[in-house]
Amino acid sequence: MRNIGCCTWIFDNEPIEETARRVKDIGLNGVELHGDIHSIDPVQAGKIFADQGLKIFSITPGDADISHPDWIIRQDAVDYYKQLIDWVLKINQTPSPPLISCHGLVQRIRPVSNQEEENNFLVESTKQICNMAQQVNIEIVFEVLNRYESHQVRTLREGLSLIEHVKAPNLRLLADAYHMNIEEANPAVSLREAGEHIGLYHAADSNRGAIGEGHTDFTSQMIALNDIQYQGPIILEISAPGPDPFNTNKGEGFKEILEQQLKKSVNAIRAFNS
């Protein structure tokens, strides 16, 4: 049976002890932990989730602009990933540490200088991040976003081009059903084209809600994942209904709504893969 997790950031800033209990009760197998290196103790986090029988599959990165033309801003972003790599190692998860997700600064949707220059900076920074991670046997997954969140790497084909230019053996792609709904003409075909380069898969329906609440054809995507022999987890990154997609707190009762959305999604995924 395929492992299913969810991003912890969707529960806003609740204590991770509460998130772990909630995730366990929902019936998930683990989480994608928010990489808040200043507020979350990685040793404690590793123990909290392990005590609940849950795995930390992957890490959501914090804000970091790895392709900014200003060298100081760009270097600060790469330094964040260096700290994040050290932080992840302290989780002390066996047999392998969580994957680290990487992408440009979310919500920067146009170049500061010019597209070509910033694409080169993206390659350069991603190469540095992968090299640091490879030294400690950590895999990097570059998340393919959409045009409303990034001006770089918005399709899996563009992600494959990034992999070709970076040339790092520990770099793969994070395919997200919500972003693919916006950018890919046929997400299932794109997943097959990416094939073995898919390192992680995020799921949310076309409206960022539970699977089945929008119009995304998840059956074709699940078949594609099976066809390419994707063995990783499915990470649910959903949101309760309401404005501001970058703020998961939609007001009173939003966590209860999320719980119902997650349960609905888990049932759908397990039905697809039964």
CSV table of C-alpha atoms in Angstrom, one decimal:
chain,number,residue,atom,x,y,z
A,1,MET,CA,0.0,0.0,0.0
A,2,ARG,CA,1.3,3.4,-1.0
A,3,ASN,CA,2.4,5.8,1.9
A,4,ILE,CA,0.4,9.0,2.2
A,5,GLY,CA,1.5,12.1,4.2
A,6,CYS,CA,0.6,15.7,4.4
A,7,CYS,CA,2.4,19.0,4.7
A,8,THR,CA,2.5,20.3,8.3
A,9,TRP,CA,2.3,23.9,7.3
A,10,ILE,CA,-1.3,23.5,6.4
A,11,PHE,CA,-2.2,23.5,10.1
A,12,ASP,CA,-0.7,27.0,10.5
A,13,ASN,CA,1.6,27.3,13.5
A,14,GLU,CA,0.1,24.7,15.8
A,15,PRO,CA,2.6,22.7,18.0
A,16,ILE,CA,4.0,19.7,16.2
A,17,GLU,CA,2.9,17.4,19.0
A,18,GLU,CA,-0.7,18.3,18.1
A,19,THR,CA,-0.1,17.9,14.4
A,20,ALA,CA,1.5,14.5,15.0
A,21,ARG,CA,-1.6,13.3,16.9
A,22,ARG,CA,-3.9,14.8,14.3
A,23,VAL,CA,-2.1,13.1,11.4
A,24,LYS,CA,-2.0,9.8,13.2
A,25,ASP,CA,-5.7,9.9,13.9
A,26,ILE,CA,-6.5,10.7,10.3
A,27,GLY,CA,-4.6,7.6,9.2
A,28,LEU,CA,-1.7,9.1,7.4
A,29,ASN,CA,1.8,7.4,7.4
A,30,GLY,CA,3.8,10.6,7.8
A,31,VAL,CA,4.4,14.2,7.0
A,32,GLU,CA,6.3,16.7,5.0
A,33,LEU,CA,7.7,18.9,7.7
A,34,HIS,CA,8.0,22.7,7.4
A,35,GLY,CA,11.7,23.6,7.4
A,36,ASP,CA,11.4,26.3,10.0
A,37,ILE,CA,15.0,26.0,11.3
A,38,HIS,CA,14.5,28.7,13.9
A,39,SER,CA,11.3,27.6,15.6
A,40,ILE,CA,11.3,23.8,15.3
A,41,ASP,CA,13.8,21.6,17.2
A,42,PRO,CA,14.7,18.9,14.7
A,43,VAL,CA,15.8,16.4,17.4
A,44,GLN,CA,12.5,16.8,19.2
A,45,ALA,CA,10.5,16.8,15.9
A,46,GLY,CA,12.1,13.5,14.9
A,47,LYS,CA,11.2,11.9,18.2
A,48,ILE,CA,7.6,13.2,18.3
A,49,PHE,CA,6.7,11.8,14.9
A,50,ALA,CA,8.6,8.6,15.4
A,51,ASP,CA,6.8,8.0,18.7
A,52,GLN,CA,3.5,8.2,16.8
A,53,GLY,CA,4.8,5.7,14.2
A,54,LEU,CA,5.0,8.4,11.6
A,55,LYS,CA,7.8,9.1,9.1
A,56,ILE,CA,9.1,12.5,8.0
A,57,PHE,CA,9.1,11.9,4.3
A,58,SER,CA,10.3,15.4,3.1
A,59,ILE,CA,10.9,19.0,4.1
A,60,THR,CA,9.0,22.1,2.8
A,61,PRO,CA,11.6,24.9,2.5
A,62,GLY,CA,11.3,28.4,4.0
A,63,ASP,CA,11.5,31.6,1.9
A,64,ALA,CA,14.8,31.8,0.0
A,65,ASP,CA,15.5,33.5,-3.3
A,66,ILE,CA,18.1,31.3,-4.8
A,67,SER,CA,18.0,33.0,-8.2
A,68,HIS,CA,18.0,36.7,-7.2
A,69,PRO,CA,20.6,38.8,-9.2
A,70,ASP,CA,21.8,40.4,-5.9
A,71,TRP,CA,24.7,38.1,-4.9
A,72,ILE,CA,24.1,38.8,-1.1
A,73,ILE,CA,20.4,37.8,-1.3
A,74,ARG,CA,21.3,34.8,-3.4
A,75,GLN,CA,24.1,33.7,-1.1
A,76,ASP,CA,21.8,34.1,2.0
A,77,ALA,CA,19.3,31.8,0.3
A,78,VAL,CA,22.0,29.2,-0.4
A,79,ASP,CA,23.2,29.5,3.2
A,80,TYR,CA,19.6,28.8,4.4
A,81,TYR,CA,19.7,25.5,2.5
A,82,LYS,CA,23.1,24.7,4.1
A,83,GLN,CA,21.6,25.3,7.5
A,84,LEU,CA,18.5,23.3,6.5
A,85,ILE,CA,20.7,20.3,5.5
A,86,ASP,CA,22.4,20.4,8.9
A,87,TRP,CA,19.0,20.7,10.6
A,88,VAL,CA,17.6,17.7,8.7
A,89,LEU,CA,20.5,15.5,9.7
A,90,LYS,CA,19.6,16.2,13.4
A,91,ILE,CA,16.2,14.6,12.8
A,92,ASN,CA,18.2,11.4,12.9
A,93,GLN,CA,15.8,9.3,10.9
A,94,THR,CA,16.9,5.9,9.7
A,95,PRO,CA,17.4,4.3,7.2
A,96,SER,CA,17.5,7.6,5.3
A,97,PRO,CA,16.9,11.3,6.0
A,98,PRO,CA,13.9,13.1,4.6
A,99,LEU,CA,14.1,14.6,1.1
A,100,ILE,CA,14.6,18.3,0.9
A,101,SER,CA,12.3,20.3,-1.4
A,102,CYS,CA,13.9,23.2,-3.2
A,103,HIS,CA,12.5,26.0,-5.3
A,104,GLY,CA,12.8,29.8,-6.0
A,105,LEU,CA,11.1,32.4,-3.9
A,106,VAL,CA,7.4,31.8,-4.0
A,107,GLN,CA,5.3,34.7,-5.2
A,108,ARG,CA,8.3,36.2,-7.2
A,109,ILE,CA,6.6,35.9,-10.6
A,110,ARG,CA,8.9,38.1,-12.7
A,111,PRO,CA,12.6,38.6,-13.1
A,112,VAL,CA,14.4,41.4,-11.3
A,113,SER,CA,17.1,41.6,-14.0
A,114,ASN,CA,16.3,39.3,-16.9
A,115,GLN,CA,15.0,35.8,-17.4
A,116,GLU,CA,18.2,34.3,-18.9
A,117,GLU,CA,20.5,35.6,-16.2
A,118,GLU,CA,18.2,34.5,-13.4
A,119,ASN,CA,17.8,31.0,-15.0
A,120,ASN,CA,21.6,30.8,-14.9
A,121,PHE,CA,21.7,31.8,-11.2
A,122,LEU,CA,19.0,29.2,-10.5
A,123,VAL,CA,21.2,26.5,-12.0
A,124,GLU,CA,24.3,27.7,-10.1
A,125,SER,CA,22.5,27.8,-6.8
A,126,THR,CA,20.8,24.5,-7.2
A,127,LYS,CA,24.1,22.9,-8.1
A,128,GLN,CA,25.6,24.3,-4.9
A,129,ILE,CA,22.6,23.0,-2.8
A,130,CYS,CA,22.8,19.5,-4.4
A,131,ASN,CA,26.6,19.3,-3.8
A,132,MET,CA,26.2,20.2,-0.1
A,133,ALA,CA,23.4,17.6,0.2
A,134,GLN,CA,25.2,14.9,-1.7
A,135,GLN,CA,28.1,15.0,0.8
A,136,VAL,CA,25.7,13.8,3.5
A,137,ASN,CA,23.5,11.5,1.3
A,138,ILE,CA,20.5,13.7,1.2
A,139,GLU,CA,18.3,13.9,-1.9
A,140,ILE,CA,16.9,17.2,-3.3
A,141,VAL,CA,13.6,17.4,-5.1
A,142,PHE,CA,13.0,20.6,-7.1
A,143,GLU,CA,9.4,21.6,-6.9
A,144,VAL,CA,7.8,22.6,-10.2
A,145,LEU,CA,5.4,25.5,-9.4
A,146,ASN,CA,3.0,27.6,-11.5
A,147,ARG,CA,3.1,31.0,-13.2
A,148,TYR,CA,1.3,32.6,-10.3
A,149,GLU,CA,4.0,31.5,-7.8
A,150,SER,CA,7.2,31.6,-9.9
A,151,HIS,CA,8.7,32.8,-13.1
A,152,GLN,CA,11.0,29.8,-13.3
A,153,VAL,CA,10.5,26.0,-13.8
A,154,ARG,CA,6.7,25.8,-14.2
A,155,THR,CA,6.5,22.6,-16.2
A,156,LEU,CA,8.0,19.2,-15.7
A,157,ARG,CA,9.8,19.6,-19.1
A,158,GLU,CA,11.4,22.8,-17.7
A,159,GLY,CA,12.3,20.8,-14.6
A,160,LEU,CA,14.0,18.1,-16.8
A,161,SER,CA,16.0,20.9,-18.5
A,162,LEU,CA,17.1,22.1,-15.0
A,163,ILE,CA,18.2,18.6,-14.1
A,164,GLU,CA,20.2,18.4,-17.4
A,165,HIS,CA,22.0,21.7,-16.6
A,166,VAL,CA,22.7,21.0,-12.9
A,167,LYS,CA,24.0,17.5,-13.5
A,168,ALA,CA,23.6,16.4,-9.9
A,169,PRO,CA,22.9,12.7,-9.2
A,170,ASN,CA,20.8,13.5,-6.1
A,171,LEU,CA,18.5,15.9,-7.9
A,172,ARG,CA,15.0,14.9,-9.0
A,173,LEU,CA,11.6,16.7,-9.4
A,174,LEU,CA,8.7,17.3,-7.2
A,175,ALA,CA,5.5,17.0,-9.3
A,176,ASP,CA,2.4,18.7,-7.8
A,177,ALA,CA,-1.1,17.9,-9.1
A,178,TYR,CA,-2.3,21.4,-8.2
A,179,HIS,CA,0.4,23.2,-10.2
A,180,MET,CA,0.2,20.7,-13.0
A,181,ASN,CA,-3.5,21.5,-13.3
A,182,ILE,CA,-2.5,25.0,-14.3
A,183,GLU,CA,0.6,24.4,-16.4
A,184,GLU,CA,0.5,21.0,-18.0
A,185,ALA,CA,-1.6,20.3,-21.0
A,186,ASN,CA,-1.8,16.6,-19.9
A,187,PRO,CA,-0.4,16.0,-16.4
A,188,ALA,CA,-0.4,12.2,-16.8
A,189,VAL,CA,1.6,12.4,-20.1
A,190,SER,CA,4.0,14.8,-18.4
A,191,LEU,CA,4.5,12.4,-15.5
A,192,ARG,CA,5.4,9.7,-17.9
A,193,GLU,CA,7.8,11.9,-19.8
A,194,ALA,CA,9.6,12.8,-16.5
A,195,GLY,CA,9.6,9.1,-15.5
A,196,GLU,CA,12.4,8.1,-13.1
A,197,HIS,CA,13.2,11.8,-12.5
A,198,ILE,CA,10.0,12.2,-10.3
A,199,GLY,CA,11.3,12.1,-6.7
A,200,LEU,CA,8.1,13.3,-4.9
A,201,TYR,CA,4.5,13.8,-5.7
A,202,HIS,CA,2.1,16.4,-4.1
A,203,ALA,CA,-1.7,16.1,-4.4
A,204,ALA,CA,-4.5,18.6,-4.1
A,205,ASP,CA,-7.4,19.0,-6.4
A,206,SER,CA,-7.8,21.8,-9.0
A,207,ASN,CA,-9.3,24.1,-6.3
A,208,ARG,CA,-6.5,23.2,-3.8
A,209,GLY,CA,-9.2,21.1,-1.9
A,210,ALA,CA,-9.5,17.4,-1.2
A,211,ILE,CA,-9.2,14.9,-4.0
A,212,GLY,CA,-12.6,14.7,-5.6
A,213,GLU,CA,-13.6,18.3,-4.8
A,214,GLY,CA,-12.3,19.6,-8.1
A,215,HIS,CA,-12.0,18.5,-11.7
A,216,THR,CA,-8.4,17.0,-11.7
A,217,ASP,CA,-8.3,13.5,-13.3
A,218,PHE,CA,-6.4,11.7,-10.5
A,219,THR,CA,-7.1,8.3,-11.9
A,220,SER,CA,-4.9,9.0,-15.0
A,221,GLN,CA,-2.2,10.5,-12.7
A,222,MET,CA,-2.2,7.5,-10.4
A,223,ILE,CA,-2.0,5.1,-13.4
A,224,ALA,CA,1.0,7.2,-14.7
A,225,LEU,CA,2.7,7.0,-11.3
A,226,ASN,CA,2.3,3.3,-11.3
A,227,ASP,CA,3.5,3.1,-14.9
A,228,ILE,CA,6.8,4.9,-14.1
A,229,GLN,CA,7.2,2.8,-11.0
A,230,TYR,CA,7.1,5.7,-8.6
A,231,GLN,CA,7.7,4.3,-5.1
A,232,GLY,CA,7.6,7.4,-3.0
A,233,PRO,CA,4.8,8.8,-0.9
A,234,ILE,CA,1.9,11.0,-1.9
A,235,ILE,CA,2.0,14.2,0.1
A,236,LEU,CA,-1.3,16.0,0.5
A,237,GLU,CA,-1.0,19.8,0.3
A,238,ILE,CA,-4.5,21.0,0.5
A,239,SER,CA,-6.3,24.0,1.9
A,240,ALA,CA,-9.7,24.8,3.4
A,241,PRO,CA,-11.9,27.0,1.2
A,242,GLY,CA,-11.2,30.7,1.4
A,243,PRO,CA,-9.1,33.5,0.1
A,244,ASP,CA,-5.3,34.0,0.3
A,245,PRO,CA,-3.7,30.7,-0.9
A,246,PHE,CA,-0.5,31.5,1.1
A,247,ASN,CA,-2.3,31.6,4.4
A,248,THR,CA,-3.8,28.2,5.4
A,249,ASN,CA,-5.6,29.7,8.4
A,250,LYS,CA,-9.1,30.4,7.0
A,251,GLY,CA,-10.7,31.2,10.3
A,252,GLU,CA,-12.6,29.3,13.0
A,253,GLY,CA,-13.0,25.6,12.3
A,254,PHE,CA,-10.5,25.4,9.4
A,255,LYS,CA,-8.5,22.6,11.0
A,256,GLU,CA,-11.7,20.5,11.3
A,257,ILE,CA,-12.4,21.1,7.6
A,258,LEU,CA,-8.8,20.1,6.8
A,259,GLU,CA,-9.2,16.9,8.7
A,260,GLN,CA,-12.3,16.0,6.7
A,261,GLN,CA,-10.5,16.9,3.5
A,262,LEU,CA,-7.5,14.8,4.4
A,263,LYS,CA,-9.6,11.8,5.3
A,264,LYS,CA,-11.6,12.1,2.0
A,265,SER,CA,-8.3,12.3,0.1
A,266,VAL,CA,-6.8,9.3,1.9
A,267,ASN,CA,-9.8,7.2,1.0
A,268,ALA,CA,-9.7,8.3,-2.6
A,269,ILE,CA,-6.0,7.5,-3.0
A,270,ARG,CA,-6.3,4.1,-1.3
A,271,ALA,CA,-9.3,3.3,-3.6
A,272,PHE,CA,-7.2,4.2,-6.6
A,273,ASN,CA,-4.4,2.0,-5.5
A,274,SER,CA,-6.4,-1.0,-4.2
